[in-house]
Coordinates of N, CA and C in Angstrom, one line a residue:
M1233 N 82.7 104.0 93.5 CA 82.6 105.4 93.0 C 83.5 105.5 91.8
L1234 N 83.0 106.1 90.7 CA 83.8 106.3 89.5 C 83.9 107.8 89.3
T1235 N 85.0 108.3 89.0 CA 85.2 109.8 88.9 C 86.2 110.0 87.7
T1236 N 86.0 111.2 87.0 CA 87.0 111.5 86.0 C 88.0 112.4 86.8
L1237 N 89.3 112.1 86.6 CA 90.4 112.8 87.2 C 90.8 113.9 86.4
N1238 N 90.8 115.1 87.0 CA 91.1 116.3 86.3 C 92.5 116.7 86.4
T1239 N 93.3 115.9 85.6 CA 94.7 116.0 85.6 C 95.3 115.4 84.4
A1240 N 96.5 115.7 84.0 CA 97.2 115.1 82.9 C 97.6 113.7 83.4
Y1241 N 97.7 112.8 82.4 CA 98.1 111.5 82.6 C 99.6 111.4 82.7
T1242 N 100.2 111.4 83.8 CA 101.7 111.5 84.0 C 102.4 110.3 84.2
D1243 N 101.9 109.3 85.0 CA 102.6 108.0 85.2 C 102.4 107.2 84.0
T1244 N 103.2 107.3 82.9 CA 102.8 106.7 81.7 C 103.4 105.4 81.4
R1245 N 104.1 104.8 82.3 CA 104.7 103.5 82.0 C 104.6 102.6 83.3
A1246 N 104.1 101.4 83.1 CA 104.1 100.4 84.2 C 105.5 100.3 85.0
A1247 N 106.5 100.3 84.1 CA 107.8 100.1 84.7 C 108.3 101.2 85.6
D1248 N 107.6 102.4 85.6 CA 108.0 103.5 86.4 C 107.4 103.4 87.9
L1249 N 106.5 102.5 88.1 CA 105.9 102.4 89.3 C 106.9 101.9 90.4
A1250 N 106.7 102.4 91.6 CA 107.6 102.0 92.7 C 106.6 101.7 93.9
W1251 N 107.0 101.0 94.9 CA 106.2 100.6 96.1 C 106.9 101.1 97.3
A1252 N 106.1 101.6 98.2 CA 106.7 102.1 99.5 C 105.7 101.9 100.6
L1253 N 106.2 101.6 101.8 CA 105.3 101.5 103.0 C 105.8 102.7 103.9
G1254 N 104.8 103.2 104.6 CA 105.0 104.2 105.6 C 105.2 105.6 105.2
L1255 N 104.8 106.0 103.9 CA 104.9 107.4 103.5 C 103.8 108.1 104.1
E1256 N 104.0 109.4 104.3 CA 103.0 110.4 104.8 C 102.0 110.5 103.6
P1257 N 100.7 110.9 104.0 CA 99.7 111.1 102.9 C 100.2 112.1 101.9
L1258 N 100.0 111.7 100.6 CA 100.4 112.5 99.5 C 99.2 113.2 98.9
P1259 N 99.4 114.3 98.2 CA 98.2 115.0 97.6 C 97.4 114.0 96.7
A1260 N 96.1 113.9 97.0 CA 95.2 113.0 96.3 C 94.2 113.7 95.4
L1261 N 93.9 113.1 94.2 CA 93.0 113.6 93.3 C 91.5 113.2 93.6
A1262 N 91.4 112.0 94.3 CA 90.1 111.5 94.8 C 90.4 110.6 95.9
T1263 N 89.4 110.6 96.9 CA 89.6 109.6 98.0 C 88.2 109.0 98.4
L1264 N 88.3 107.9 99.0 CA 87.2 107.2 99.6 C 87.4 106.8 101.0
D1265 N 86.6 107.2 101.9 CA 86.8 106.8 103.3 C 85.9 105.7 103.6
I1266 N 86.5 104.6 104.2 CA 85.7 103.4 104.5 C 85.8 103.1 106.0
E1267 N 84.7 102.8 106.6 CA 84.8 102.5 108.0 C 84.3 101.0 108.2
F1268 N 85.2 100.2 108.6 CA 84.9 98.8 109.1 C 84.6 98.8 110.5
S1269 N 84.2 97.8 111.1 CA 83.8 97.7 112.6 C 85.0 98.2 113.5
D1270 N 86.2 97.8 113.2 CA 87.3 98.2 114.0 C 88.6 98.7 113.2
A1271 N 88.2 99.2 112.0 CA 89.3 99.8 111.2 C 88.8 100.9 110.3
K1272 N 89.6 101.9 110.1 CA 89.3 102.9 109.1 C 90.4 102.8 107.9
L1273 N 89.8 102.9 106.7 CA 90.7 102.8 105.6 C 90.4 104.0 104.7
Q1274 N 91.4 104.6 104.1 CA 91.2 105.6 103.1 C 91.9 105.2 101.8
L1275 N 91.1 105.0 100.7 CA 91.7 104.8 99.4 C 91.9 106.1 98.8
R1276 N 93.1 106.3 98.2 CA 93.5 107.6 97.6 C 94.1 107.3 96.2
L1277 N 93.5 108.1 95.2 CA 94.0 108.1 93.8 C 95.0 109.2 93.7
L1278 N 96.1 108.9 93.3 CA 97.2 109.9 93.1 C 97.6 110.0 91.6
G1279 N 96.7 110.2 90.8 CA 97.0 110.2 89.4 C 96.9 108.7 89.0
A1280 N 97.9 108.2 88.2 CA 97.8 106.8 87.8 C 98.5 105.9 88.9
S1281 N 98.4 106.3 90.1 CA 99.0 105.6 91.2 C 98.0 105.6 92.4
H1282 N 98.4 104.9 93.4 CA 97.5 104.8 94.6 C 98.2 105.0 95.9
Q1283 N 97.4 105.3 97.0 CA 97.9 105.3 98.3 C 96.7 104.8 99.2
V1284 N 97.0 103.9 100.1 CA 96.1 103.3 101.0 C 96.5 103.6 102.4
L1285 N 95.6 104.3 103.2 CA 95.9 104.6 104.6 C 95.0 103.7 105.5
L1286 N 95.6 102.9 106.4 CA 94.8 102.0 107.2 C 95.1 102.5 108.7
E1287 N 94.0 102.6 109.5 CA 94.1 102.9 110.9 C 93.3 101.9 111.7
E1288 N 93.9 101.2 112.7 CA 93.2 100.3 113.6 C 93.7 100.8 115.0
E1289 N 93.1 100.2 116.0 CA 93.5 100.5 117.4 C 95.0 100.2 117.6
R1290 N 95.5 99.2 117.0 CA 96.9 98.8 117.2 C 97.9 99.7 116.5
G1291 N 97.4 100.6 115.6 CA 98.4 101.4 114.8 C 97.9 101.7 113.4
G1292 N 98.8 102.1 112.6 CA 98.4 102.4 111.2 C 99.4 101.9 110.2
C1293 N 99.0 102.0 109.0 CA 99.8 101.5 107.8 C 99.5 102.3 106.6
S1294 N 100.6 102.6 105.9 CA 100.4 103.4 104.7 C 101.1 102.6 103.6
E1295 N 100.4 102.4 102.4 CA 101.0 101.7 101.3 C 100.9 102.6 100.1
T1296 N 101.9 102.9 99.4 CA 102.0 103.7 98.2 C 102.5 102.9 97.0
V1297 N 101.8 103.0 95.9 CA 102.4 102.5 94.6 C 102.2 103.6 93.7
A1298 N 103.4 104.2 93.3 CA 103.4 105.4 92.5 C 104.7 105.6 91.8
C1299 N 104.9 106.6 91.0 CA 106.2 107.1 90.6 C 106.7 108.0 91.7
I1300 N 107.6 107.4 92.5 CA 108.0 108.2 93.7 C 109.5 108.8 93.4
A1301 N 109.5 110.1 93.4 CA 110.8 110.7 93.2 C 111.9 110.3 94.1
G1302 N 113.0 109.9 93.6 CA 114.2 109.4 94.4 C 114.0 108.0 94.9
S1303 N 113.0 107.3 94.6 CA 112.8 105.9 95.1 C 113.7 104.9 94.3
S1304 N 114.3 104.0 95.0 CA 115.1 103.0 94.4 C 114.4 101.6 94.6
T1305 N 113.2 101.7 95.1 CA 112.4 100.4 95.3 C 111.4 100.2 94.2
P1306 N 111.7 99.4 93.2 CA 110.8 99.1 92.0 C 109.6 98.3 92.6
L1307 N 108.6 98.2 91.8 CA 107.4 97.4 92.2 C 107.8 96.0 92.4
P1308 N 107.7 95.5 93.6 CA 108.0 94.1 93.8 C 106.9 93.1 93.3
L1309 N 107.3 91.9 93.0 CA 106.3 90.8 92.7 C 105.6 90.5 94.0
G1310 N 106.3 90.5 95.1 CA 105.7 90.1 96.4 C 106.5 90.6 97.6
V1311 N 105.8 90.9 98.6 CA 106.4 91.3 99.9 C 105.6 90.7 101.0
A1312 N 106.3 90.2 102.0 CA 105.6 89.8 103.3 C 106.5 90.3 104.4
K1313 N 105.8 91.1 105.3 CA 106.5 91.8 106.4 C 105.7 91.7 107.6
R1314 N 106.4 91.7 108.7 CA 105.7 91.8 110.1 C 105.9 93.3 110.5
M1315 N 104.8 93.8 110.9 CA 104.8 95.2 111.3 C 104.2 95.2 112.7
G1316 N 105.0 95.2 113.8 CA 104.3 95.2 115.1 C 103.5 93.8 115.2
D1317 N 102.2 94.0 115.5 CA 101.3 92.9 115.7 C 100.7 92.5 114.4
W1318 N 101.1 93.1 113.3 CA 100.4 92.8 112.0 C 101.4 92.1 111.1
D1319 N 100.7 91.3 110.2 CA 101.3 90.7 109.0 C 100.8 91.5 107.8
Y1320 N 101.8 91.9 107.0 CA 101.4 92.6 105.7 C 101.9 91.8 104.5
E1321 N 101.0 91.6 103.6 CA 101.4 90.9 102.3 C 100.9 91.6 101.2
F1322 N 101.8 91.8 100.2 CA 101.6 92.5 99.0 C 102.1 91.7 97.8
A1323 N 101.3 91.7 96.7 CA 101.7 91.0 95.5 C 101.3 91.9 94.4
A1324 N 102.1 91.9 93.3 CA 101.8 92.6 92.1 C 102.2 91.8 90.8
R1325 N 101.4 92.1 89.7 CA 101.7 91.5 88.5 C 101.4 92.4 87.4
V1326 N 102.1 92.3 86.3 CA 101.9 93.1 85.1 C 101.3 92.3 84.0
E1327 N 100.2 92.5 83.5 CA 99.7 91.8 82.3 C 99.8 92.7 81.1
T1328 N 100.2 92.0 80.0 CA 100.3 92.7 78.7 C 99.2 92.1 77.8
L1329 N 98.3 92.9 77.3 CA 97.1 92.4 76.7 C 97.0 93.1 75.2
S1330 N 96.4 92.4 74.3 CA 96.1 93.0 72.9 C 95.2 94.2 73.1
H1331 N 95.1 95.0 72.1 CA 94.2 96.2 72.2 C 92.8 95.9 72.5
G1332 N 92.3 94.9 71.8 CA 90.9 94.4 72.0 C 90.7 93.9 73.4
S1333 N 91.6 93.0 73.9 CA 91.5 92.4 75.2 C 91.6 93.5 76.3
F1334 N 92.5 94.4 76.0 CA 92.7 95.5 77.0 C 91.4 96.3 77.3
A1335 N 90.8 96.7 76.1 CA 89.6 97.4 76.2 C 88.5 96.7 77.0
G1336 N 88.3 95.4 76.7 CA 87.3 94.6 77.4 C 87.6 94.4 78.8
R1337 N 88.9 94.2 79.2 CA 89.3 94.1 80.6 C 89.1 95.4 81.3
A1338 N 89.4 96.5 80.7 CA 89.2 97.8 81.3 C 87.7 98.1 81.6
Q1339 N 86.9 97.8 80.7 CA 85.4 97.9 81.0 C 84.9 97.1 82.1
E1340 N 85.3 95.9 82.1 CA 85.0 94.8 83.2 C 85.4 95.4 84.5
L1341 N 86.7 95.8 84.7 CA 87.1 96.3 86.0 C 86.5 97.6 86.4
L1342 N 86.2 98.5 85.5 CA 85.6 99.7 85.8 C 84.1 99.5 86.3
A1343 N 83.5 98.5 85.6 CA 82.1 98.2 86.0 C 82.1 97.5 87.4
L1344 N 83.0 96.7 87.7 CA 83.2 96.0 89.0 C 83.4 97.0 90.1
V1345 N 84.2 98.0 89.9 CA 84.6 98.9 91.0 C 83.5 100.1 91.1
A1346 N 83.0 100.6 90.0 CA 82.2 101.8 90.0 C 81.0 101.7 90.9
D1347 N 80.4 100.6 91.0 CA 79.2 100.4 91.8 C 79.4 99.8 93.2
H1348 N 80.6 99.4 93.5 CA 80.9 98.7 94.7 C 81.0 99.8 95.8
P1349 N 80.3 99.5 97.0 CA 80.4 100.5 98.1 C 81.9 100.8 98.6
N1350 N 82.8 99.9 98.4 CA 84.2 100.1 98.9 C 85.1 100.1 97.6
G1351 N 84.6 100.7 96.6 CA 85.4 100.8 95.4 C 85.6 102.3 94.9
L1352 N 86.7 102.6 94.4 CA 87.0 103.9 93.9 C 87.8 103.7 92.6
A1353 N 87.4 104.4 91.5 CA 88.1 104.3 90.2 C 88.1 105.7 89.7
G1354 N 89.2 106.1 89.0 CA 89.4 107.4 88.4 C 89.9 107.1 87.0
V1355 N 89.2 107.8 86.0 CA 89.4 107.7 84.6 C 90.1 109.0 84.2
F1356 N 91.1 108.9 83.3 CA 91.8 110.1 82.9 C 91.2 110.6 81.6
P1357 N 91.1 112.0 81.5 CA 90.6 112.6 80.3 C 91.4 112.2 79.0
G1358 N 90.7 111.9 78.0 CA 91.3 111.6 76.7 C 91.4 110.1 76.4
S1359 N 91.3 109.2 77.4 CA 91.3 107.8 77.1 C 90.4 107.1 78.1
P1360 N 89.3 106.5 77.7 CA 88.4 105.8 78.6 C 89.1 104.6 79.3
H1361 N 90.2 104.1 78.7 CA 90.8 102.9 79.2 C 92.1 103.3 80.0
A1362 N 92.3 104.6 80.3 CA 93.4 105.0 81.2 C 92.8 105.2 82.5
F1363 N 93.1 104.4 83.5 CA 92.4 104.5 84.8 C 93.2 103.9 85.9
T1364 N 92.9 104.2 87.2 CA 93.3 103.5 88.3 C 92.1 103.2 89.1
A1365 N 92.0 102.0 89.6 CA 90.9 101.5 90.3 C 91.3 100.8 91.6
M1366 N 90.5 100.8 92.6 CA 90.8 100.2 93.9 C 89.6 99.6 94.5
L1367 N 89.7 98.6 95.2 CA 88.5 97.9 95.8 C 89.0 97.3 97.2
A1368 N 88.2 97.5 98.3 CA 88.7 97.0 99.6 C 87.6 96.2 100.2
Q1369 N 88.0 95.3 101.2 CA 87.0 94.5 101.9 C 87.7 94.1 103.3
R1370 N 86.9 93.8 104.2 CA 87.4 93.2 105.5 C 86.8 91.8 105.6
H1371 N 87.7 90.8 105.9 CA 87.2 89.5 105.9 C 88.0 88.8 107.0
E1372 N 87.3 88.1 107.9 CA 87.9 87.4 109.1 C 89.0 88.1 109.7
G1373 N 88.7 89.4 110.1 CA 89.7 90.2 110.9 C 90.9 90.8 110.1
Q1374 N 90.9 90.6 108.8 CA 91.9 91.2 108.0 C 91.3 92.1 106.9
V1375 N 92.1 93.1 106.6 CA 91.7 94.1 105.6 C 92.5 93.8 104.2
H1376 N 91.7 93.7 103.2 CA 92.3 93.4 101.9 C 91.9 94.5 100.9
W1377 N 92.8 94.7 100.0 CA 92.5 95.6 98.9 C 93.2 95.2 97.7
R1378 N 92.6 95.5 96.5 CA 93.1 95.2 95.3 C 93.1 96.5 94.5
T1379 N 94.1 96.6 93.6 CA 94.2 97.8 92.7 C 94.6 97.5 91.3
W1380 N 94.2 98.3 90.4 CA 94.5 98.1 89.0 C 95.0 99.4 88.4
H1381 N 96.1 99.4 87.7 CA 96.6 100.6 87.1 C 96.8 100.4 85.6
A1382 N 96.0 101.1 84.8 CA 95.9 100.8 83.4 C 96.8 101.7 82.6
Y1383 N 97.5 101.1 81.6 CA 98.5 101.8 80.7 C 98.1 101.4 79.3
P1384 N 97.0 102.0 78.7 CA 96.5 101.6 77.4 C 97.5 101.7 76.3
Q1385 N 98.4 102.7 76.4 CA 99.4 103.0 75.3 C 100.4 101.8 75.2
E1386 N 100.6 101.1 76.3 CA 101.5 100.0 76.3 C 100.7 98.6 76.3
G1387 N 99.4 98.7 76.5 CA 98.6 97.5 76.6 C 98.9 96.8 77.9
Q1388 N 99.3 97.5 78.9 CA 99.7 96.9 80.2 C 98.7 97.3 81.3
L1389 N 98.4 96.3 82.2 CA 97.6 96.4 83.3 C 98.4 95.9 84.6
V1390 N 98.6 96.8 85.5 CA 99.3 96.4 86.7 C 98.2 96.1 87.7
A1391 N 98.2 94.9 88.3 CA 97.2 94.5 89.3 C 98.0 94.2 90.6
T1392 N 97.5 94.7 91.7 CA 98.1 94.5 93.0 C 97.1 94.0 94.0
R1393 N 97.5 93.2 94.9 CA 96.7 92.9 96.0 C 97.4 92.9 97.3
T1394 N 96.7 93.3 98.4 CA 97.4 93.5 99.7 C 96.4 92.9 100.8
R1395 N 97.0 92.3 101.8 CA 96.4 91.8 103.0 C 97.1 92.3 104.2
V1396 N 96.3 92.9 105.1 CA 96.9 93.3 106.4 C 96.0 92.8 107.5
G1397 N 96.7 92.1 108.4 CA 95.9 91.6 109.6 C 96.7 91.3 110.8
V1398 N 96.1 91.1 111.9 CA 96.8 90.8 113.1 C 97.5 89.5 112.9
R1399 N 98.7 89.4 113.4 CA 99.5 88.2 113.3 C 98.8 87.0 114.0
V1400 N 98.6 85.9 113.3 CA 98.0 84.7 113.8 C 99.2 83.8 114.4
S1401 N 99.1 83.5 115.6 CA 100.0 82.6 116.2 C 99.8 81.1 115.6
A1402 N 100.9 80.5 115.4 CA 100.8 79.1 114.9 C 100.3 78.2 116.0
P1403 N 99.4 77.3 115.7 CA 99.0 76.4 116.8 C 100.0 75.5 117.2
L1404 N 100.0 75.1 118.5 CA 101.0 74.2 119.1 C 100.8 72.8 118.4
Q1405 N 101.8 72.2 118.1 CA 101.7 70.9 117.5 C 102.4 69.9 118.4
C1406 N 101.6 68.8 118.8 CA 102.1 67.8 119.6 C 102.8 66.8 118.8
L1407 N 104.0 66.4 119.2 CA 104.7 65.3 118.5 C 104.5 64.0 119.1
P1408 N 104.3 63.0 118.3 CA 104.1 61.7 119.0 C 105.2 61.2 119.8
S1409 N 104.8 60.6 120.9 CA 105.9 60.1 121.8 C 106.4 58.7 121.3
H1410 N 107.6 58.5 121.6 CA 108.2 57.2 121.2 C 108.6 56.5 122.4
S1411 N 107.6 55.6 122.9 CA 107.8 54.8 124.1 C 108.3 53.4 123.8

């Protein structure tokens, strides 16, 4: 789903983004509810930032990437956490692109997400390349989502990917006996 966000473009620098787990739902400009066989996911656009709410029978999870007032947690390159029965993995990268490359990548990502049943993208008024996009899927009992936050004035694209799933126990390994 592609929408135009009726708001000023306020998160204006990739460096201002922060990451948080467990925040309450924040006011959203657009949402997409997705129901998987045993999980509910809500993708939320918060301006040039995002929030994902996941609910399964074992509990819930909230991920926020935004300019968070008072936050001292900058956007990490990677996080791996155990949360009860779940494993949570998050990764982020910032790409700096030339003006022409940025425009092409923006169009490619918006086309990918706009027609996807589990995709949500919001474009800001005044710049067709200022957007936030999200795409989710469920695969082998795990929920995955990817996000893109575009900052055309800096030529920067922040890409994140997250995986949440039930913790998998390591298989027992037999050691050879020495007789």
